[in-house]
Amino acid sequence: MEKLVQLTRDGDVGIITIHNPPVNALSPGVPEGILQCVEEVQADSSLRAAVLIGSGRTFIAGADIKEFGKITSGEKERKVGLNPTLAKMESAAKPVVAAIHGTALGGGLEFAMACHYRVAVAKAQVGQPEVKIGLIPGAGGTQRLPRLIGSQKAAEMCAFGDPISAAEAHALGLVDEIIDGDLQAGAVAFARKAAAGRRARDLSGKLGAVDRAAIEKKLAQKMRGRKAPIRALDAVEAASRLGFDEGLAEESRLFMECLFSSESKALIHAFFGEREVSKVPGVPPKSGFAVNKAAIIGAGTMGGGIAMTYLNAGIPVVLKETTQEALDKGLATIRKNYESTVAKGRLSNEDAERRLSLLTPTLTYDGFAEADIVVEAVFENMALKKQIFAEIDKVARPGAILASNTSTLDIDEIASATARPQDVIGHHFFSPANVMRLLEIVRGKASSAELISASLALGKKLGKVAVVVGNCRGFVGNRMFHPYRREAQFLVEEGAAIAEVDDVLYEFGMAMGPLSVGDLAGLDVGWRIRKEFKHLDKEGERKALIEDQLCEMGRYGQKTKAGWYRYDEKRNRIDDPEVTALARKLAAEAGIPQREISREEILDRCLLALANEGARILDEGIALRSVDIDVVYVNGYGFPAHWGGPMWYADFLGLDKVLARIRVFEARHGSLWEPAPLLVRLAGEGKKFSDFQGAAAHA
Ligand code: NAI
């Protein structure tokens, strides 16, 4: 086996190469290996300098995140391990040059900063992204970075966690030279020059103060409710106040505080969750199926967004509509979206044109026979979808993926319209499809394992987080969203203020309150679905009253400038006493007593409704594991990642406490709050949702 870190020579320069694929993470053995090589270079009189470089596609992309879990679980000693190693490297007499390609992130950048010089290829990126998993740099990043690039920029990089390009790093003085051509050769040449007069690192200088107010204002928008970014600011500020060693000690203290916080545990759960959902029992982990061409039916809201998703991934698309008018409208929207991205400076004009050139509009099935996937995104109507699938069956090539973007309909019934149900699957995108990261892959009874595997691989290629879910009404996300929004409406009927219900959930960290979401998506969507499924209503079951009335009044939400709220030209919400009066009137007619409702009750009613339905979904095998549900909610429904997801949040509260609270609601509100059997079982056994592997084991 190749050693994790190897020392080779290029004349009088030692080359220290890290071999820890795939991303040269700082797993146990890597820092020790680097230090040993640095010491060998120091001891070898034939060597004058060293280059530290990563093999494969990157420099050190970061810490080994699994190691953090070992510290919080008590499996590993509670200390930050890298500082002594970095101090020894930094004080070495012969210079060490970090040669960066790919990324130098987190511990990777901290290693690079403890080297005496840094050179990089132009395409490389560097950053301190620890806040994204609820941490701060813990190996001197908050102390060395301000000394290299100044306090303010360092504070920004540590608080927001966004990487910067090598070019920017060069301009800031973080990277000493950009290497064109071969990185190692360039780094060796640089090291020879450096050996002639090694720069002594000055860690004593006085640093400027951090302007916290400016950063905190931006944090309140971008990282709402997160503590780690504030701790990152504290740590960078310590560098201005304290000497280097005291600053390091303060950083370690703050790092440990973050490491043991619920925020970092939840964010690490969400981070690993995104990777875990791609592992589906019985489904090959790799797919040989390549999607090189796609055909999409319907150029409406979803079809247009899905087309852009494919174009953005470089996949040519044939887009079909029924009329020239609808086709033109769909194309105009796509073009407008690209133009606005170009105007914001996030895409070059050439790239936008290149993407658009991959799009072929059509009113016929011409070009469908060459497509590797056909995606249907027409109106939500079973008869229409079945007709379309019968047509697709005739034109699509054998083995092509036949996907429906339905959000509520039965995939098996849709598949039955074809002679190849094994090739039919749901690809449920979220609006706007070119922006939202979530993709629910809905497996039908007949969907083959290869088809699911190919869909997962495609999801990745499209830049989505794809979660495999079972076939039921609403699948995972929308099925759970129903009781969540139902409770929000019930609370208003019972006397809660509309804005307060939204604000409590917003302050918890949801991207938007549940009633505002209705206004954004359009209240008429649910209204139409309720009318269509009216025959399924259960006798005597309480139903939300207000939204149907709002729709009768033509208040569909933002698109009609009125729904739960009124909206001004800039789409700012304005409280509307008319809706409050309507709520009071409907409640009085239905005999719903009015009372003071606490913020705690608002939060629990909404969030525990999610968890209770999630428990049923798990028990039925509609979701494979609780983490799958969490990933759906964090990536598709604006659930705050720093609370992990609805199931993680329930685990955090403790399932015994969750059950007790749900029983209180059941006593007060009846059978809609009947606790899910799985919740009762797990709470009785003192377990968590994350312990439940039942459905995954049976799949
Ligand atoms: P839409 O009404 O914006 O677009 C539907 C398009 O399909 C229209 O442009 C229509 O002309 C076209 N169409 C109808 N019959 C056709 C045919 N035979 N051949 C070609 N085109 C045809 O609807 P939207 O919102 O895009 O919904 C499409 C599907 O996506 C539905 O199944 C819906 O449930 C689902 N969905 C919608 C979401 C949303 O937020 N709007 C989210 C996720 C899924």
XYZ file of C-alpha atoms and ligand atoms in Angstrom:
743
model
C 0.000 0.000 0.000
C 1.196 3.488 -0.838
C 2.267 5.501 2.196
C -0.106 8.338 3.162
C 2.723 10.838 2.874
C 5.916 10.298 0.897
C 9.194 12.154 0.616
C 10.968 12.174 -2.732
C 13.644 14.457 -4.112
C 14.118 16.836 -6.954
C 17.795 17.738 -6.614
C 18.150 19.824 -3.471
C 14.394 20.158 -2.853
C 12.378 17.565 -0.924
C 8.922 16.812 -2.344
C 6.413 15.870 0.319
C 3.425 14.263 -1.420
C 0.131 13.440 0.284
C -1.669 10.344 -1.000
C -5.001 10.148 0.763
C -7.632 9.876 -1.945
C -10.136 11.096 -2.828
C -9.441 14.587 -1.400
C -6.302 14.219 0.739
C -8.289 14.870 3.915
C -6.312 15.186 7.135
C -7.111 11.675 8.355
C -5.037 10.199 11.183
C -1.545 9.598 9.863
C -1.531 12.455 7.364
C -0.434 15.345 9.650
C 2.067 13.045 11.400
C 3.372 11.891 8.015
C 3.834 15.467 6.799
C 5.683 16.481 9.944
C 7.959 13.465 9.742
C 8.869 14.362 6.156
C 9.467 18.018 7.105
C 11.808 16.842 9.855
C 13.641 14.511 7.447
C 14.198 17.439 5.103
C 15.573 19.518 7.976
C 17.969 16.753 8.966
C 19.212 16.056 5.430
C 22.091 18.338 4.557
C 21.655 17.687 0.822
C 18.184 19.302 0.895
C 17.612 23.076 1.121
C 13.840 23.372 1.015
C 10.625 21.375 0.736
C 7.472 21.449 -1.357
C 4.217 20.148 0.141
C 1.844 18.928 -2.557
C -1.253 16.718 -2.902
C -1.476 13.792 -5.300
C -4.566 13.310 -7.439
C -7.071 16.055 -7.931
C -6.401 18.348 -4.998
C -4.256 19.708 -2.199
C -5.661 19.012 1.293
C -9.412 19.621 0.924
C -10.022 19.687 4.667
C -10.219 17.838 7.947
C -11.572 14.325 8.184
C -15.015 15.266 9.481
C -15.629 11.807 10.924
C -12.857 12.480 13.414
C -14.891 15.321 14.945
C -17.690 12.884 15.782
C -15.175 10.731 17.639
C -14.317 13.654 19.896
C -17.925 14.519 20.754
C -18.771 10.868 21.382
C -15.821 10.595 23.772
C -14.049 8.027 21.585
C -11.127 10.361 21.047
C -9.254 12.771 23.280
C -10.789 16.213 23.625
C -8.121 18.439 22.173
C -7.299 20.189 18.964
C -4.477 18.120 17.621
C -2.860 20.074 14.831
C -1.398 23.106 16.561
C 1.840 21.508 17.830
C 2.430 19.947 14.406
C 1.898 23.247 12.618
C 4.113 25.107 15.095
C 6.969 22.673 14.417
C 6.511 23.047 10.678
C 6.382 26.812 10.933
C 9.565 27.008 12.976
C 11.542 24.746 10.622
C 14.731 26.394 9.416
C 14.449 25.296 5.780
C 11.441 26.750 3.990
C 8.389 24.669 3.155
C 6.338 25.759 0.129
C 2.709 24.667 -0.144
C 1.871 23.879 -3.778
C -1.890 24.183 -4.161
C -4.175 22.783 -6.846
C -7.848 21.854 -6.502
C -8.775 23.171 -3.079
C -7.024 24.072 0.152
C -9.948 24.262 2.532
C -10.298 24.276 6.310
C -7.406 22.323 7.807
C -5.916 22.281 4.314
C -5.556 26.047 4.243
C -4.385 26.031 7.845
C -1.605 23.633 6.831
C -0.746 25.810 3.857
C -0.623 28.926 6.069
C 1.810 27.262 8.454
C 4.099 26.677 5.471
C 6.517 29.508 4.776
C 5.169 30.184 1.282
C 2.191 29.246 -0.857
C 2.057 28.895 -4.613
C -1.031 27.818 -6.525
C -2.426 27.101 -9.952
C -4.863 29.753 -11.155
C -7.861 27.434 -10.906
C -7.274 26.524 -7.256
C -9.568 27.680 -4.468
C -8.781 28.363 -0.835
C -11.033 28.995 2.136
C -12.060 28.364 5.719
C -15.513 26.781 5.271
C -15.792 25.364 8.820
C -18.866 27.476 9.660
C -20.777 25.473 7.086
C -20.634 22.545 9.496
C -21.119 24.717 12.574
C -17.423 25.008 13.455
C -14.663 27.566 13.240
C -11.083 26.991 12.088
C -9.415 25.119 14.937
C -5.787 24.932 13.895
C -4.733 28.536 13.785
C -6.788 29.629 10.781
C -8.358 32.532 12.625
C -4.934 33.659 13.843
C -2.724 33.164 10.782
C -5.208 34.359 8.163
C -5.588 37.935 9.553
C -1.797 38.164 9.779
C -1.588 37.376 6.075
C -4.540 39.275 4.622
C -5.722 41.672 7.323
C -8.414 41.336 9.978
C -11.471 42.386 8.027
C -11.052 40.091 5.042
C -10.026 37.220 7.331
C -13.114 37.794 9.465
C -15.298 37.654 6.354
C -13.699 34.481 5.082
C -14.023 32.733 8.435
C -17.569 33.968 9.157
C -19.145 33.174 5.780
C -16.985 30.216 4.864
C -16.993 30.938 1.132
C -13.807 30.026 -0.704
C -11.878 32.519 -2.835
C -9.993 31.933 -6.061
C -6.232 31.597 -6.161
C -6.128 34.874 -8.119
C -7.915 36.724 -5.323
C -5.772 34.985 -2.733
C -2.711 36.146 -4.689
C -3.945 39.728 -4.765
C -4.553 39.579 -1.010
C -1.104 38.200 -0.272
C -2.307 34.781 0.854
C -0.737 33.117 -2.180
C 2.789 34.221 -3.100
C 2.834 33.156 -6.721
C 0.460 31.786 -9.340
C 2.074 28.951 -11.271
C 1.325 28.540 -14.961
C 2.164 25.104 -16.291
C 3.404 22.258 -14.124
C 2.669 23.005 -10.460
C 5.343 20.815 -8.924
C 8.087 22.103 -11.217
C 6.999 25.694 -10.556
C 6.893 25.088 -6.803
C 10.369 23.530 -6.837
C 11.772 26.548 -8.705
C 10.052 28.819 -6.181
C 11.446 26.763 -3.277
C 15.003 27.141 -4.606
C 14.615 30.898 -4.702
C 13.072 30.852 -1.229
C 15.906 28.772 0.185
C 18.305 31.545 -0.645
C 16.618 33.858 1.828
C 13.853 32.333 3.890
C 11.315 34.814 5.119
C 10.921 34.777 8.869
C 7.281 34.613 9.870
C 6.336 37.584 11.988
C 3.513 36.614 14.288
C 3.938 39.538 16.643
C 2.616 42.500 14.629
C -0.400 44.531 15.686
C -3.534 43.844 13.671
C -6.368 46.201 12.824
C -9.759 45.847 14.482
C -12.643 43.956 12.868
C -15.695 45.969 11.818
C -18.209 43.503 13.192
C -21.351 45.485 12.461
C -20.982 45.234 8.686
C -20.372 41.498 8.806
C -23.083 40.778 11.363
C -25.649 42.577 9.237
C -24.866 40.314 6.294
C -24.758 37.261 8.554
C -28.269 38.008 9.761
C -29.442 37.511 6.185
C -27.201 34.726 4.981
C -26.626 32.687 8.142
C -29.717 33.485 10.150
C -29.795 31.822 13.555
C -26.292 30.372 13.337
C -23.830 30.728 16.191
C -20.605 29.471 14.614
C -20.113 32.523 12.357
C -20.293 34.769 15.434
C -17.720 32.590 17.169
C -15.532 32.826 14.060
C -15.673 36.621 14.369
C -14.805 36.363 18.061
C -11.783 34.253 17.191
C -10.487 36.579 14.450
C -11.040 39.495 16.778
C -8.920 37.717 19.397
C -6.041 37.878 16.920
C -6.229 41.693 17.056
C -6.427 41.750 20.835
C -4.052 39.014 21.927
C -0.618 37.682 21.116
C -0.351 34.697 18.785
C -0.221 31.958 21.431
C -3.034 33.459 23.529
C -5.051 33.898 20.352
C -4.535 30.247 19.472
C -5.723 29.232 22.934
C -8.835 31.377 22.549
C -9.495 29.879 19.115
C -9.225 26.369 20.604
C -11.695 27.241 23.340
C -14.204 28.647 20.842
C -13.664 25.705 18.500
C -14.509 23.252 21.289
C -17.616 25.230 22.200
C -18.778 24.950 18.581
C -17.823 21.301 18.272
C -20.081 20.344 21.169
C -22.985 22.531 19.990
C -26.266 21.171 18.625
C -25.622 23.354 15.577
C -22.488 21.566 14.461
C -23.934 18.125 15.159
C -26.979 18.976 13.043
C -24.939 20.484 10.217
C -22.585 17.505 10.149
C -25.673 15.259 10.018
C -26.989 17.267 7.062
C -23.555 17.137 5.391
C -23.206 13.359 5.648
C -26.916 12.942 4.942
C -26.466 14.357 1.469
C -23.953 11.627 0.769
C -25.851 8.853 2.528
C -29.069 9.286 0.557
C -27.307 8.133 -2.596
C -26.795 4.707 -1.005
C -29.935 2.680 -1.584
C -30.014 -0.989 -0.566
C -30.421 -3.274 -3.575
C -29.514 -0.509 -6.021
C -26.111 -0.647 -7.765
C -23.963 2.210 -6.429
C -22.635 2.988 -9.899
C -24.603 3.248 -13.092
C -23.368 2.570 -16.599
C -26.316 4.484 -18.035
C -25.353 7.815 -19.574
C -27.842 10.567 -20.277
C -26.472 12.421 -23.305
C -29.731 13.768 -24.620
C -33.066 14.583 -22.984
C -36.596 15.192 -24.236
C -39.057 17.162 -22.114
C -42.810 17.454 -22.579
C -44.401 20.674 -21.334
C -42.648 24.061 -21.280
C -44.574 25.523 -18.340
C -43.225 26.504 -14.924
C -41.659 23.131 -14.261
C -40.821 21.942 -17.781
C -38.929 25.176 -18.456
C -36.983 24.965 -15.192
C -36.184 21.290 -15.772
C -34.980 22.085 -19.288
C -32.611 24.718 -17.846
C -31.339 22.183 -15.314
C -30.346 19.840 -18.143
C -28.885 22.636 -20.281
C -26.847 23.850 -17.325
C -25.356 20.361 -17.073
C -24.461 20.476 -20.777
C -27.136 17.976 -21.840
C -28.980 18.814 -25.100
C -32.755 19.046 -24.707
C -35.704 18.677 -27.068
C -38.637 20.602 -25.564
C -42.173 19.834 -26.726
C -45.370 21.833 -26.340
C -48.878 21.637 -27.756
C -49.076 25.076 -29.374
C -46.590 27.494 -30.871
C -47.817 30.119 -28.434
C -47.105 27.966 -25.369
C -43.748 26.991 -26.813
C -42.770 30.615 -27.474
C -43.842 31.601 -23.986
C -41.798 28.799 -22.427
C -38.727 29.680 -24.484
C -39.067 33.374 -23.675
C -39.091 32.562 -19.952
C -35.974 30.411 -20.270
C -34.195 33.142 -22.217
C -35.261 35.788 -19.708
C -33.970 33.692 -16.813
C -30.582 33.307 -18.487
C -30.461 37.014 -19.283
C -31.116 37.910 -15.679
C -28.340 35.549 -14.510
C -25.989 37.214 -17.004
C -27.105 40.660 -15.815
C -26.279 39.651 -12.224
C -22.797 38.707 -13.397
C -23.212 35.056 -12.438
C -22.945 33.708 -15.991
C -21.126 34.939 -19.092
C -23.120 35.834 -22.157
C -21.253 33.184 -24.159
C -22.099 30.493 -21.627
C -25.761 31.500 -21.662
C -25.809 31.358 -25.471
C -23.981 28.024 -25.453
C -26.616 26.588 -23.133
C -29.474 27.973 -25.196
C -27.930 26.517 -28.341
C -28.407 23.040 -26.826
C -32.176 23.554 -26.775
C -34.432 22.383 -29.623
C -38.070 23.471 -29.386
C -40.684 21.311 -31.081
C -44.391 20.650 -31.470
C -43.860 17.037 -32.534
C -42.116 13.937 -31.232
C -39.222 14.470 -33.658
C -35.952 13.877 -31.889
C -37.529 11.844 -29.072
C -36.213 8.533 -30.421
C -32.620 9.641 -29.756
C -33.283 10.783 -26.188
C -31.890 8.773 -23.273
C -34.569 10.201 -21.011
C -38.046 11.594 -21.584
C -39.384 13.864 -18.832
C -43.087 14.634 -18.668
C -44.103 17.947 -17.064
C -47.635 18.600 -18.327
C -50.694 19.580 -16.245
C -51.348 17.529 -13.118
C -54.069 15.359 -14.585
C -54.009 11.552 -14.603
C -55.893 11.030 -17.861
C -53.568 13.460 -19.666
C -50.441 11.928 -18.159
C -51.546 8.415 -19.142
C -52.228 9.541 -22.681
C -48.784 11.173 -22.866
C -47.038 8.079 -21.507
C -48.824 5.872 -24.044
C -47.463 8.185 -26.753
C -43.967 8.245 -25.270
C -44.008 4.452 -25.190
C -44.364 4.455 -28.976
C -41.572 6.957 -29.708
C -38.905 6.543 -27.020
C -35.977 4.241 -27.658
C -35.934 0.902 -25.820
C -34.315 1.311 -22.403
C -34.779 5.092 -22.217
C -35.762 6.489 -18.807
C -39.395 7.591 -18.805
C -39.834 10.105 -15.995
C -42.841 12.035 -14.713
C -42.594 15.231 -12.702
C -45.958 14.624 -11.068
C -46.224 15.959 -7.529
C -49.241 13.959 -6.362
C -50.234 11.263 -8.842
C -49.673 7.511 -8.649
C -46.528 6.535 -10.591
C -47.711 2.939 -10.946
C -50.891 4.034 -12.653
C -48.914 6.308 -14.979
C -46.512 3.404 -15.709
C -49.458 1.146 -16.548
C -50.097 3.241 -19.657
C -46.864 1.857 -21.132
C -45.639 -1.602 -22.055
C -42.434 -0.927 -20.069
C -43.320 -0.035 -16.473
C -39.801 -1.093 -15.402
C -38.514 2.049 -17.153
C -41.020 4.470 -15.603
C -40.116 6.547 -12.559
C -40.971 9.838 -10.863
C -38.456 12.675 -11.059
C -40.081 15.193 -8.765
C -38.317 18.527 -9.095
C -39.102 21.536 -6.927
C -39.939 25.000 -8.117
C -37.926 26.781 -9.472
C -36.450 23.547 -10.813
C -33.221 25.153 -12.036
C -32.565 26.563 -8.557
C -33.898 24.142 -5.937
C -31.437 21.406 -5.097
C -33.869 18.660 -4.166
C -34.973 15.908 -6.529
C -37.344 13.232 -5.207
C -36.867 10.064 -7.218
C -40.162 8.228 -6.893
C -39.781 4.493 -7.356
C -42.784 2.681 -8.723
C -43.618 -0.982 -8.032
C -41.939 -1.987 -11.269
C -39.077 0.554 -11.413
C -35.913 -1.495 -11.919
C -32.859 -1.213 -9.683
C -30.833 -0.101 -12.728
C -33.367 2.630 -13.437
C -33.082 3.945 -9.869
C -29.301 3.763 -10.058
C -29.302 5.649 -13.373
C -31.646 8.278 -11.908
C -29.360 8.786 -8.902
C -26.339 9.218 -11.167
C -28.293 11.619 -13.353
C -29.391 13.612 -10.290
C -25.742 14.065 -9.381
C -24.849 15.137 -12.908
C -27.647 17.705 -12.759
C -26.217 19.073 -9.497
C -29.203 17.919 -7.451
C -29.500 16.172 -4.124
C -31.523 13.149 -5.186
C -33.510 11.192 -2.600
C -35.249 7.927 -3.479
C -38.799 7.825 -2.081
C -41.757 5.472 -2.306
C -44.963 6.007 -4.231
C -47.782 7.505 -2.157
C -49.819 10.667 -2.307
C -47.421 13.590 -1.915
C -44.414 11.233 -1.627
C -42.216 12.347 1.306
C -42.017 16.125 1.108
C -45.537 17.178 0.218
C -47.158 14.462 2.308
C -45.480 15.847 5.419
C -46.045 19.428 4.380
C -49.773 18.883 4.492
C -50.123 18.376 8.276
C -47.489 21.066 8.871
C -49.484 23.688 6.999
C -52.743 22.334 8.359
C -51.599 23.026 11.916
C -50.467 26.530 10.968
C -53.986 27.227 9.731
C -55.664 25.578 12.730
C -53.600 27.793 15.018
C -54.964 30.880 13.279
C -58.495 29.516 13.596
C -57.891 29.017 17.329
C -56.810 32.615 17.846
C -53.134 32.949 16.867
C -52.166 36.005 14.813
C -51.342 35.172 11.196
C -48.008 36.994 11.206
C -47.058 35.438 14.526
C -47.469 31.909 13.201
C -45.182 32.731 10.273
C -42.707 34.643 12.408
C -42.282 31.879 14.975
C -41.365 29.387 12.269
C -39.174 31.944 10.501
C -37.339 32.708 13.706
C -36.823 28.990 14.246
C -34.956 29.160 10.947
C -37.432 28.108 8.247
C -36.758 29.980 5.005
C -40.352 31.226 5.169
C -43.358 30.852 7.455
C -45.964 28.223 6.462
C -48.711 30.684 5.545
C -46.355 32.872 3.515
C -45.257 29.765 1.617
C -48.876 29.246 0.585
C -49.037 32.789 -0.728
C -45.804 32.281 -2.671
C -46.767 28.945 -4.244
C -50.340 30.064 -4.955
C -53.241 29.131 -2.692
C -55.259 28.071 -5.734
C -52.953 25.067 -6.322
C -54.041 23.356 -3.101
C -57.610 24.540 -3.573
C -57.821 22.772 -6.928
C -56.280 19.597 -5.493
C -58.704 19.652 -2.533
C -61.637 19.914 -4.885
C -60.347 17.041 -7.009
C -59.784 14.772 -4.003
C -62.887 15.835 -2.067
C -64.297 12.307 -2.295
C -61.383 11.108 -0.129
C -62.239 13.430 2.798
C -62.905 11.587 6.033
C -66.301 12.151 7.624
C -66.093 14.337 10.733
C -62.390 15.150 10.344
C -61.461 18.762 11.021
C -60.432 20.637 7.897
C -58.721 23.986 7.532
C -61.300 26.610 6.652
C -59.606 29.816 5.662
C -57.707 29.063 2.445
C -60.768 27.875 0.505
C -62.498 31.102 1.447
C -59.489 33.195 0.431
C -59.520 31.479 -2.949
C -63.281 32.073 -3.335
C -62.436 35.749 -2.835
C -59.829 35.569 -5.614
C -56.986 35.898 -3.093
C -54.533 33.359 -4.521
C -51.449 34.802 -2.831
C -48.581 36.860 -4.229
C -49.695 36.474 -7.835
C -52.973 38.317 -7.070
C -51.201 40.631 -4.581
C -53.405 39.240 -1.831
C -53.719 35.979 0.060
C -53.032 35.546 3.762
C -51.450 38.996 3.472
C -51.595 41.893 1.061
C -48.499 42.551 -1.036
C -47.053 45.814 -2.268
C -45.258 46.339 -5.581
C -42.041 44.965 -4.113
C -43.860 41.896 -2.797
C -43.454 42.986 0.812
C -46.121 41.419 2.970
C -48.622 43.669 4.717
C -50.894 42.403 7.492
C -54.517 42.457 6.427
C -57.180 42.880 9.155
C -59.743 41.600 6.668
C -58.208 38.121 6.806
C -58.038 38.174 10.591
C -61.727 39.124 10.662
C -62.468 36.294 8.232
C -60.610 33.848 10.471
C -62.576 34.991 13.527
C -65.865 34.717 11.646
C -65.150 31.215 10.325
C -63.981 30.079 13.759
C -67.157 31.403 15.383
C -69.337 29.654 12.804
C -67.486 26.379 13.370
C -67.630 26.796 17.163
C -63.839 26.896 17.586
C -63.050 28.512 20.965
C -60.551 31.382 20.888
C -57.597 31.457 23.277
C -54.135 32.867 23.869
C -51.641 30.704 22.003
C -48.024 30.625 23.070
C -45.092 30.780 20.677
C -43.986 27.431 22.039
C -47.285 25.860 21.026
C -47.024 27.327 17.520
C -43.579 25.826 17.101
C -44.492 22.430 18.517
C -47.780 22.067 16.665
C -46.105 22.726 13.319
C -42.811 20.909 13.793
C -44.171 17.881 15.611
C -46.835 17.477 12.937
C -43.936 17.074 10.511
C -42.164 14.533 12.696
C -45.310 12.496 13.394
C -46.129 12.149 9.690
C -42.440 11.502 9.018
C -42.608 8.576 11.448
C -45.465 7.028 9.455
C -43.554 7.560 6.218
C -40.564 5.779 7.723
C -42.638 2.912 9.052
C -44.252 2.403 5.646
C -40.862 2.400 3.940
C -41.774 5.453 1.838
C -38.502 6.926 3.108
C -35.621 4.542 3.662
C -34.095 6.213 6.697
C -34.857 9.242 8.817
C -31.890 11.019 7.243
C -33.608 10.775 3.852
C -36.525 12.778 5.241
C -34.153 15.298 6.785
C -32.336 15.777 3.480
C -35.662 16.287 1.679
C -36.680 18.968 4.164
C -33.384 20.816 4.321
C -32.943 20.896 0.537
C -36.518 21.259 -0.659
C -38.552 22.926 2.071
C -36.257 25.499 3.643
C -35.860 23.606 6.928
C -32.839 25.075 8.748
C -29.815 22.835 8.240
C -28.601 23.867 11.685
C -31.517 21.899 13.121
C -30.631 18.920 10.922
C -34.130 18.260 9.561
C -37.495 17.477 11.154
C -36.566 13.954 12.254
C -33.173 15.028 13.612
C -34.891 17.853 15.478
C -37.337 15.385 17.062
C -34.414 13.146 18.023
C -32.734 16.177 19.545
C -35.819 16.980 21.641
C -36.021 13.326 22.714
C -38.730 11.037 21.350
C -40.210 10.477 24.833
C -40.789 14.229 25.133
C -42.088 14.458 21.571
C -44.544 11.657 22.267
C -45.732 13.243 25.512
C -46.369 16.532 23.725
C -48.210 14.813 20.873
C -50.403 13.011 23.400
C -51.366 16.399 24.866
C -52.356 17.575 21.375
C -54.248 14.330 20.787
C -56.253 14.821 23.970
C -57.096 18.355 22.900
C -57.563 17.965 19.141
C -58.435 14.322 18.571
C -57.397 11.676 16.091
C -55.450 13.912 13.708
C -52.829 13.903 16.446
C -52.784 10.170 17.007
C -49.100 9.374 17.567
C -47.472 7.338 14.807
C -46.954 3.722 15.936
C -43.234 3.916 15.154
C -42.867 6.958 17.399
C -44.582 5.102 20.235
C -42.333 2.072 19.699
C -39.070 3.990 19.515
C -39.947 6.265 22.438
C -40.791 3.152 24.501
C -37.413 1.624 23.674
C -35.568 4.853 24.465
C -34.403 5.082 20.850
C -34.214 7.725 18.152
C -35.537 7.924 14.609
C -31.943 7.738 13.449
C -31.657 4.303 15.109
C -34.451 2.942 12.914
C -33.137 0.938 9.986
C -36.287 -1.109 9.418
C -37.321 -0.004 5.987
C -33.748 0.104 4.709
C -33.188 -3.408 6.008
C -36.323 -4.689 4.261
C -35.777 -2.988 0.927
P -47.801 24.550 -16.013
O -49.242 24.719 -16.201
O -46.944 25.723 -15.743
O -47.174 23.831 -17.288
C -47.720 22.735 -17.939
C -47.358 22.856 -19.413
O -47.633 21.631 -20.054
C -48.150 23.943 -20.136
O -47.245 24.829 -20.760
C -48.956 23.165 -21.173
O -49.131 23.863 -22.387
C -48.105 21.930 -21.352
N -48.832 20.790 -21.879
C -50.045 20.339 -21.544
N -50.350 19.256 -22.278
C -49.308 19.014 -23.085
C -49.031 18.052 -24.103
N -49.909 17.128 -24.421
N -47.839 18.120 -24.722
C -46.955 19.077 -24.413
N -47.167 20.009 -23.476
C -48.340 19.982 -22.835
O -47.645 23.452 -14.874
P -46.417 23.176 -13.921
O -46.554 23.935 -12.684
O -45.166 23.281 -14.704
O -46.649 21.650 -13.557
C -46.255 20.590 -14.398
C -46.139 19.322 -13.577
O -45.178 19.512 -12.577
C -47.411 18.907 -12.869
O -47.487 17.508 -12.871
C -47.196 19.433 -11.451
O -47.913 18.715 -10.493
C -45.726 19.195 -11.302
N -45.045 20.009 -10.301
C -45.321 21.342 -10.159
C -44.648 22.096 -9.212
C -44.892 23.568 -9.078
O -44.453 24.151 -8.096
N -45.551 24.210 -10.019
C -43.631 21.486 -8.330
C -43.358 20.109 -8.624
C -44.074 19.411 -9.556
